[in-house]
Structures are given as C-alpha cells and as structure tokens.
Amino acid sequence: LKLNHIVLINNKGEFVYRHAHDLVGGKEVAFPQSLERVLRPDSPLLNHTDVDSIQAGLVVLPEGLLLLVSRPIVTSLKEGPIRGSIVFGRYLGDKQIEQLGKMTQHVLTAQRYDVPNLPADFEKARQHINPNEPVYVQPLTKNTIAGYSFVNDIFGAPALIIRMDQPRSIYQQGVLTLRYLVLSVILTGLVTIIVIL
C-alpha cells in the first residue's frame, strides 16, 4: 500500500497495534513519539460519529509532513458498534507533490509553512494569504503565473503552502493582439499619408 504507518486504536485511546515502515529502506522502523502525541484520545482523527465516517488530514511532525486517514473499526458488514479507529499514514515529500501535479496536469510545488527561510515568492505569499484572501496570485515570468494557497493541518493551523504554476496564455494572447493593433494603426496611417500626398 506504500504506507509509512498503520495504527489500530481502541475506544479508550489505547494503541492495540502500531507499525512504522521506511519505504526507501524497505524495513520496519521505530514508531515516532510525535505521532503518538497526535493520536491522543481527543484527536479529530479519532472522532467517528457513524460507521461511514472518514477523518483525514495533514500533520506536521519533526520527521516531515504526514498525510493521515482514519476510519472506524466496524464489522465486515459495516455494522456497529464502533470498536475504535484504524489510521493509515504516508509522508508527503517532493515526489508525492510531483505525482499530484501530474494527476491534476499542473506544475505543483510545496513548502512547509513553519520553515523560517522560505524562497522569496513563497515568503511573499505567506505574508499575503489570510482567511479573507485564501489565494494569492503573482506572475513569475512573462510566460508563467503562479497561484498560492495554504493547506491546514487537522487542527486548523497552516501546515503547507502550495504553489500551482500555469502558462499565461490569456496575457500572451493580449500582448499579441496589442501588437497586431499597433501594427494595423501604423499601416493605416502610412496608407492615409500616401493617399493624401
């Protein structure tokens, strides 16, 4: 499944099973204490109100950004009562962001929100984005424009700044149209002068 973590937690908030896996090395590793602290009994990930409940989100750990999804533990017939939660986790790195970009057919780049020295364009976006204006747009070059937005963690705090690059096709079409307009005005003026002479 290409998962870094699998966790089973009962209704008392006790870990029944936990597994951490290094996908690069292909071996089991120590379960991170930082994730244990996230999966405490009052965590939003463990709040299942019905058998179809899905809780998912992003958490910022010292080990990296982790995508988590949690489902209630029920019978094979999807019947209750809910006995606990099963949680799956996978670290979100540059490779996964690139794969998401291929799926959406856009160039995606991401930076952690809590990094002190962000690239200049991400820093500018971090200063401009707020709950009232959740998206910031700025041109990168004459041919490319970028849109920036936050992705919040499961607790509602900004965890990730994501950038989507897109060609400036409308701008380029406008520039081309303006050139044709200027050229046609010059040609019309020259023809008018020649006729008058």
PDB file of C-alpha atoms in Angstrom:
ATOM      1  CA  LEU A   1       0.000   0.000   0.000  1.00  0.00           C
ATOM      2  CA  LYS A   2       3.104   2.250   0.187  1.00  0.00           C
ATOM      3  CA  LEU A   3       2.161   3.350   3.713  1.00  0.00           C
ATOM      4  CA  ASN A   4       4.558   4.597   6.372  1.00  0.00           C
ATOM      5  CA  HIS A   5       2.228   3.970   9.316  1.00  0.00           C
ATOM      6  CA  ILE A   6      -0.646   1.671  10.278  1.00  0.00           C
ATOM      7  CA  VAL A   7      -2.261   2.120  13.702  1.00  0.00           C
ATOM      8  CA  LEU A   8      -5.173   0.409  15.471  1.00  0.00           C
ATOM      9  CA  ILE A   9      -6.606   2.318  18.437  1.00  0.00           C
ATOM     10  CA  ASN A  10      -9.461   1.139  20.651  1.00  0.00           C
ATOM     11  CA  ASN A  11     -12.248   3.296  22.079  1.00  0.00           C
ATOM     12  CA  LYS A  12     -10.224   4.002  25.220  1.00  0.00           C
ATOM     13  CA  GLY A  13      -7.498   5.622  23.121  1.00  0.00           C
ATOM     14  CA  GLU A  14      -5.079   2.728  23.680  1.00  0.00           C
ATOM     15  CA  PHE A  15      -2.757   1.556  20.909  1.00  0.00           C
ATOM     16  CA  VAL A  16      -3.692  -2.027  20.030  1.00  0.00           C
ATOM     17  CA  TYR A  17      -1.255  -2.174  17.091  1.00  0.00           C
ATOM     18  CA  ARG A  18       1.190   0.287  15.565  1.00  0.00           C
ATOM     19  CA  HIS A  19       3.653  -0.134  12.750  1.00  0.00           C
ATOM     20  CA  ALA A  20       6.144   2.275  11.162  1.00  0.00           C
ATOM     21  CA  HIS A  21       7.795   1.456   7.858  1.00  0.00           C
ATOM     22  CA  ASP A  22      10.628   3.104   5.930  1.00  0.00           C
ATOM     23  CA  LEU A  23       9.544   2.943   2.278  1.00  0.00           C
ATOM     24  CA  VAL A  24      13.017   3.840   0.966  1.00  0.00           C
ATOM     25  CA  GLY A  25      14.914   1.286   3.060  1.00  0.00           C
ATOM     26  CA  GLY A  26      12.098  -1.244   2.933  1.00  0.00           C
ATOM     27  CA  LYS A  27      12.193  -2.066   6.637  1.00  0.00           C
ATOM     28  CA  GLU A  28      10.330  -1.535   9.890  1.00  0.00           C
ATOM     29  CA  VAL A  29      11.483   1.452  11.961  1.00  0.00           C
ATOM     30  CA  ALA A  30      10.698   2.798  15.422  1.00  0.00           C
ATOM     31  CA  PHE A  31       7.221   4.297  15.747  1.00  0.00           C
ATOM     32  CA  PRO A  32       7.598   8.094  16.185  1.00  0.00           C
ATOM     33  CA  GLN A  33       6.585   9.526  19.554  1.00  0.00           C
ATOM     34  CA  SER A  34       5.483  12.706  17.758  1.00  0.00           C
ATOM     35  CA  LEU A  35       2.729  10.690  16.014  1.00  0.00           C
ATOM     36  CA  GLU A  36       1.721   9.084  19.326  1.00  0.00           C
ATOM     37  CA  ARG A  37       1.103  12.601  20.665  1.00  0.00           C
ATOM     38  CA  VAL A  38      -1.059  13.464  17.621  1.00  0.00           C
ATOM     39  CA  LEU A  39      -3.183  10.317  18.051  1.00  0.00           C
ATOM     40  CA  ARG A  40      -4.295  11.105  21.593  1.00  0.00           C
ATOM     41  CA  PRO A  41      -7.932  10.289  22.526  1.00  0.00           C
ATOM     42  CA  ASP A  42      -9.212  13.845  21.823  1.00  0.00           C
ATOM     43  CA  SER A  43      -7.672  13.956  18.320  1.00  0.00           C
ATOM     44  CA  PRO A  44     -10.062  14.936  15.484  1.00  0.00           C
ATOM     45  CA  LEU A  45      -8.785  11.852  13.628  1.00  0.00           C
ATOM     46  CA  LEU A  46     -10.383   9.539  16.186  1.00  0.00           C
ATOM     47  CA  ASN A  47     -13.761  11.291  16.282  1.00  0.00           C
ATOM     48  CA  HIS A  48     -16.087   8.927  14.388  1.00  0.00           C
ATOM     49  CA  THR A  49     -19.802   9.566  14.750  1.00  0.00           C
ATOM     50  CA  ASP A  50     -21.059   6.815  12.415  1.00  0.00           C
ATOM     51  CA  VAL A  51     -19.831   3.724  10.569  1.00  0.00           C
ATOM     52  CA  ASP A  52     -19.248   5.652   7.306  1.00  0.00           C
ATOM     53  CA  SER A  53     -17.103   8.331   8.946  1.00  0.00           C
ATOM     54  CA  ILE A  54     -13.783   9.291   7.353  1.00  0.00           C
ATOM     55  CA  GLN A  55     -11.364  11.641   9.081  1.00  0.00           C
ATOM     56  CA  ALA A  56      -8.342  12.758   7.079  1.00  0.00           C
ATOM     57  CA  GLY A  57      -5.773  15.500   7.093  1.00  0.00           C
ATOM     58  CA  LEU A  58      -2.205  16.622   7.322  1.00  0.00           C
ATOM     59  CA  VAL A  59       0.030  16.808  10.403  1.00  0.00           C
ATOM     60  CA  VAL A  60       3.412  18.454  10.800  1.00  0.00           C
ATOM     61  CA  LEU A  61       5.908  16.205  12.552  1.00  0.00           C
ATOM     62  CA  PRO A  62       9.662  16.619  13.098  1.00  0.00           C
ATOM     63  CA  GLU A  63      10.020  13.669  10.696  1.00  0.00           C
ATOM     64  CA  GLY A  64       8.091  15.520   7.958  1.00  0.00           C
ATOM     65  CA  LEU A  65       4.593  16.252   6.699  1.00  0.00           C
ATOM     66  CA  LEU A  66       2.327  13.259   7.179  1.00  0.00           C
ATOM     67  CA  LEU A  67      -0.967  12.566   5.408  1.00  0.00           C
ATOM     68  CA  LEU A  68      -3.319  10.647   7.697  1.00  0.00           C
ATOM     69  CA  VAL A  69      -6.683   8.997   7.138  1.00  0.00           C
ATOM     70  CA  SER A  70      -8.785   7.328   9.815  1.00  0.00           C
ATOM     71  CA  ARG A  71     -11.817   5.042   9.582  1.00  0.00           C
ATOM     72  CA  PRO A  72     -13.917   3.482  12.324  1.00  0.00           C
ATOM     73  CA  ILE A  73     -13.381  -0.186  13.148  1.00  0.00           C
ATOM     74  CA  VAL A  74     -16.676  -1.994  12.475  1.00  0.00           C
ATOM     75  CA  THR A  75     -17.758  -5.425  11.255  1.00  0.00           C
ATOM     76  CA  SER A  76     -17.204  -6.623   7.683  1.00  0.00           C
ATOM     77  CA  LEU A  77     -20.873  -5.783   7.026  1.00  0.00           C
ATOM     78  CA  LYS A  78     -20.195  -2.143   8.055  1.00  0.00           C
ATOM     79  CA  GLU A  79     -22.250  -2.532  11.199  1.00  0.00           C
ATOM     80  CA  GLY A  80     -21.522  -1.071  14.610  1.00  0.00           C
ATOM     81  CA  PRO A  81     -20.893  -0.551  17.342  1.00  0.00           C
ATOM     82  CA  ILE A  82     -17.648   1.259  16.542  1.00  0.00           C
ATOM     83  CA  ARG A  83     -14.789  -0.531  18.334  1.00  0.00           C
ATOM     84  CA  GLY A  84     -12.058   2.020  17.647  1.00  0.00           C
ATOM     85  CA  SER A  85     -10.130   3.528  14.747  1.00  0.00           C
ATOM     86  CA  ILE A  86      -7.715   2.332  12.084  1.00  0.00           C
ATOM     87  CA  VAL A  87      -5.282   5.012  10.929  1.00  0.00           C
ATOM     88  CA  PHE A  88      -3.077   4.975   7.840  1.00  0.00           C
ATOM     89  CA  GLY A  89      -0.250   7.454   7.269  1.00  0.00           C
ATOM     90  CA  ARG A  90       2.128   8.393   4.478  1.00  0.00           C
ATOM     91  CA  TYR A  91       4.797  11.096   4.429  1.00  0.00           C
ATOM     92  CA  LEU A  92       4.288  13.854   1.890  1.00  0.00           C
ATOM     93  CA  GLY A  93       7.503  14.721   0.059  1.00  0.00           C
ATOM     94  CA  ASP A  94       8.513  16.387  -3.193  1.00  0.00           C
ATOM     95  CA  LYS A  95       7.931  13.162  -5.137  1.00  0.00           C
ATOM     96  CA  GLN A  96       4.332  12.885  -3.914  1.00  0.00           C
ATOM     97  CA  ILE A  97       3.695  16.576  -4.721  1.00  0.00           C
ATOM     98  CA  GLU A  98       5.050  15.963  -8.225  1.00  0.00           C
ATOM     99  CA  GLN A  99       2.706  12.961  -8.626  1.00  0.00           C
ATOM    100  CA  LEU A 100      -0.249  15.116  -7.535  1.00  0.00           C
ATOM    101  CA  GLY A 101       0.802  17.667 -10.158  1.00  0.00           C
ATOM    102  CA  LYS A 102       0.776  15.004 -12.862  1.00  0.00           C
ATOM    103  CA  MET A 103      -2.695  13.899 -11.772  1.00  0.00           C
ATOM    104  CA  THR A 104      -4.027  17.473 -11.939  1.00  0.00           C
ATOM    105  CA  GLN A 105      -1.954  18.288 -15.063  1.00  0.00           C
ATOM    106  CA  HIS A 106      -0.371  21.322 -13.387  1.00  0.00           C
ATOM    107  CA  VAL A 107       3.076  22.057 -12.023  1.00  0.00           C
ATOM    108  CA  LEU A 108       2.804  21.930  -8.217  1.00  0.00           C
ATOM    109  CA  THR A 109       5.422  22.976  -5.673  1.00  0.00           C
ATOM    110  CA  ALA A 110       5.051  22.994  -1.895  1.00  0.00           C
ATOM    111  CA  GLN A 111       6.883  24.342   1.134  1.00  0.00           C
ATOM    112  CA  ARG A 112       6.271  23.783   4.825  1.00  0.00           C
ATOM    113  CA  TYR A 113       4.620  26.815   6.408  1.00  0.00           C
ATOM    114  CA  ASP A 114       6.812  26.715   9.531  1.00  0.00           C
ATOM    115  CA  VAL A 115      10.153  26.948   7.668  1.00  0.00           C
ATOM    116  CA  PRO A 116      11.894  30.211   8.673  1.00  0.00           C
ATOM    117  CA  ASN A 117      13.723  30.870   5.377  1.00  0.00           C
ATOM    118  CA  LEU A 118      11.262  30.271   2.553  1.00  0.00           C
ATOM    119  CA  PRO A 119      12.062  31.092  -1.095  1.00  0.00           C
ATOM    120  CA  ALA A 120      11.182  34.734  -1.830  1.00  0.00           C
ATOM    121  CA  ASP A 121       7.962  34.026  -3.748  1.00  0.00           C
ATOM    122  CA  PHE A 122       6.647  31.667  -1.030  1.00  0.00           C
ATOM    123  CA  GLU A 123       7.545  34.200   1.671  1.00  0.00           C
ATOM    124  CA  LYS A 124       5.603  36.891  -0.187  1.00  0.00           C
ATOM    125  CA  ALA A 125       2.628  34.523  -0.470  1.00  0.00           C
ATOM    126  CA  ARG A 126       2.824  33.676   3.266  1.00  0.00           C
ATOM    127  CA  GLN A 127       2.563  37.403   4.069  1.00  0.00           C
ATOM    128  CA  HIS A 128      -0.433  37.963   1.761  1.00  0.00           C
ATOM    129  CA  ILE A 129      -2.615  34.888   2.349  1.00  0.00           C
ATOM    130  CA  ASN A 130      -5.167  35.102   5.152  1.00  0.00           C
ATOM    131  CA  PRO A 131      -8.663  33.656   5.877  1.00  0.00           C
ATOM    132  CA  ASN A 132     -10.297  36.551   3.974  1.00  0.00           C
ATOM    133  CA  GLU A 133      -7.996  36.113   0.951  1.00  0.00           C
ATOM    134  CA  PRO A 134      -7.079  32.403   0.844  1.00  0.00           C
ATOM    135  CA  VAL A 135      -5.397  32.599  -2.584  1.00  0.00           C
ATOM    136  CA  TYR A 136      -2.501  34.805  -3.697  1.00  0.00           C
ATOM    137  CA  VAL A 137      -1.615  35.142  -7.391  1.00  0.00           C
ATOM    138  CA  GLN A 138       1.518  36.660  -8.899  1.00  0.00           C
ATOM    139  CA  PRO A 139       3.336  36.435 -12.253  1.00  0.00           C
ATOM    140  CA  LEU A 140       6.628  34.519 -12.119  1.00  0.00           C
ATOM    141  CA  THR A 141       7.810  35.312 -15.649  1.00  0.00           C
ATOM    142  CA  LYS A 142       6.364  36.751 -18.852  1.00  0.00           C
ATOM    143  CA  ASN A 143       5.064  33.284 -19.686  1.00  0.00           C
ATOM    144  CA  THR A 144       4.098  31.840 -16.279  1.00  0.00           C
ATOM    145  CA  ILE A 145       1.741  32.845 -13.470  1.00  0.00           C
ATOM    146  CA  ALA A 146       1.531  31.195 -10.039  1.00  0.00           C
ATOM    147  CA  GLY A 147      -1.271  30.776  -7.532  1.00  0.00           C
ATOM    148  CA  TYR A 148      -0.535  30.123  -3.847  1.00  0.00           C
ATOM    149  CA  SER A 149      -2.722  28.807  -1.040  1.00  0.00           C
ATOM    150  CA  PHE A 150      -2.432  27.289   2.431  1.00  0.00           C
ATOM    151  CA  VAL A 151      -3.250  23.714   3.358  1.00  0.00           C
ATOM    152  CA  ASN A 152      -4.221  23.480   7.025  1.00  0.00           C
ATOM    153  CA  ASP A 153      -3.385  20.580   9.318  1.00  0.00           C
ATOM    154  CA  ILE A 154      -6.011  18.533  11.190  1.00  0.00           C
ATOM    155  CA  PHE A 155      -6.035  21.139  13.966  1.00  0.00           C
ATOM    156  CA  GLY A 156      -6.785  24.035  11.570  1.00  0.00           C
ATOM    157  CA  ALA A 157      -3.325  25.630  11.616  1.00  0.00           C
ATOM    158  CA  PRO A 158      -1.437  26.351   8.343  1.00  0.00           C
ATOM    159  CA  ALA A 159       0.900  23.441   7.551  1.00  0.00           C
ATOM    160  CA  LEU A 160       1.782  23.790   3.885  1.00  0.00           C
ATOM    161  CA  ILE A 161       1.990  26.493   1.236  1.00  0.00           C
ATOM    162  CA  ILE A 162       1.259  25.044  -2.172  1.00  0.00           C
ATOM    163  CA  ARG A 163       2.002  26.749  -5.495  1.00  0.00           C
ATOM    164  CA  MET A 164       0.417  25.950  -8.842  1.00  0.00           C
ATOM    165  CA  ASP A 165       2.143  27.243 -11.994  1.00  0.00           C
ATOM    166  CA  GLN A 166       0.164  27.911 -15.138  1.00  0.00           C
ATOM    167  CA  PRO A 167       1.019  29.371 -18.543  1.00  0.00           C
ATOM    168  CA  ARG A 168      -0.106  32.979 -19.052  1.00  0.00           C
ATOM    169  CA  SER A 169      -1.968  32.148 -22.272  1.00  0.00           C
ATOM    170  CA  ILE A 170      -4.571  34.949 -21.937  1.00  0.00           C
ATOM    171  CA  TYR A 171      -1.840  37.518 -21.220  1.00  0.00           C
ATOM    172  CA  GLN A 172       0.217  36.279 -24.188  1.00  0.00           C
ATOM    173  CA  GLN A 173      -2.861  36.460 -26.441  1.00  0.00           C
ATOM    174  CA  GLY A 174      -3.487  40.023 -25.215  1.00  0.00           C
ATOM    175  CA  VAL A 175       0.095  41.055 -25.996  1.00  0.00           C
ATOM    176  CA  LEU A 176      -0.176  39.526 -29.484  1.00  0.00           C
ATOM    177  CA  THR A 177      -3.490  41.297 -30.119  1.00  0.00           C
ATOM    178  CA  LEU A 178      -1.999  44.606 -28.973  1.00  0.00           C
ATOM    179  CA  ARG A 179       0.927  44.146 -31.369  1.00  0.00           C
ATOM    180  CA  TYR A 180      -1.450  43.491 -34.263  1.00  0.00           C
ATOM    181  CA  LEU A 181      -3.479  46.563 -33.295  1.00  0.00           C
ATOM    182  CA  VAL A 182      -0.412  48.830 -33.186  1.00  0.00           C
ATOM    183  CA  LEU A 183       0.834  47.412 -36.498  1.00  0.00           C
ATOM    184  CA  SER A 184      -2.547  47.932 -38.172  1.00  0.00           C
ATOM    185  CA  VAL A 185      -2.760  51.551 -36.894  1.00  0.00           C
ATOM    186  CA  ILE A 186       0.744  52.272 -38.266  1.00  0.00           C
ATOM    187  CA  LEU A 187      -0.085  50.694 -41.638  1.00  0.00           C
ATOM    188  CA  THR A 188      -3.411  52.576 -41.829  1.00  0.00           C
ATOM    189  CA  GLY A 189      -1.599  55.820 -41.017  1.00  0.00           C
ATOM    190  CA  LEU A 190       1.047  55.202 -43.698  1.00  0.00           C
ATOM    191  CA  VAL A 191      -1.595  54.380 -46.323  1.00  0.00           C
ATOM    192  CA  THR A 192      -3.562  57.542 -45.375  1.00  0.00           C
ATOM    193  CA  ILE A 193      -0.431  59.726 -45.686  1.00  0.00           C
ATOM    194  CA  ILE A 194       0.434  58.226 -49.085  1.00  0.00           C
ATOM    195  CA  VAL A 195      -3.143  58.804 -50.355  1.00  0.00           C
ATOM    196  CA  ILE A 196      -3.102  62.427 -49.128  1.00  0.00           C
ATOM    197  CA  LEU A 197       0.280  63.069 -50.780  1.00  0.00           C
TER     198      LEU A 197
END
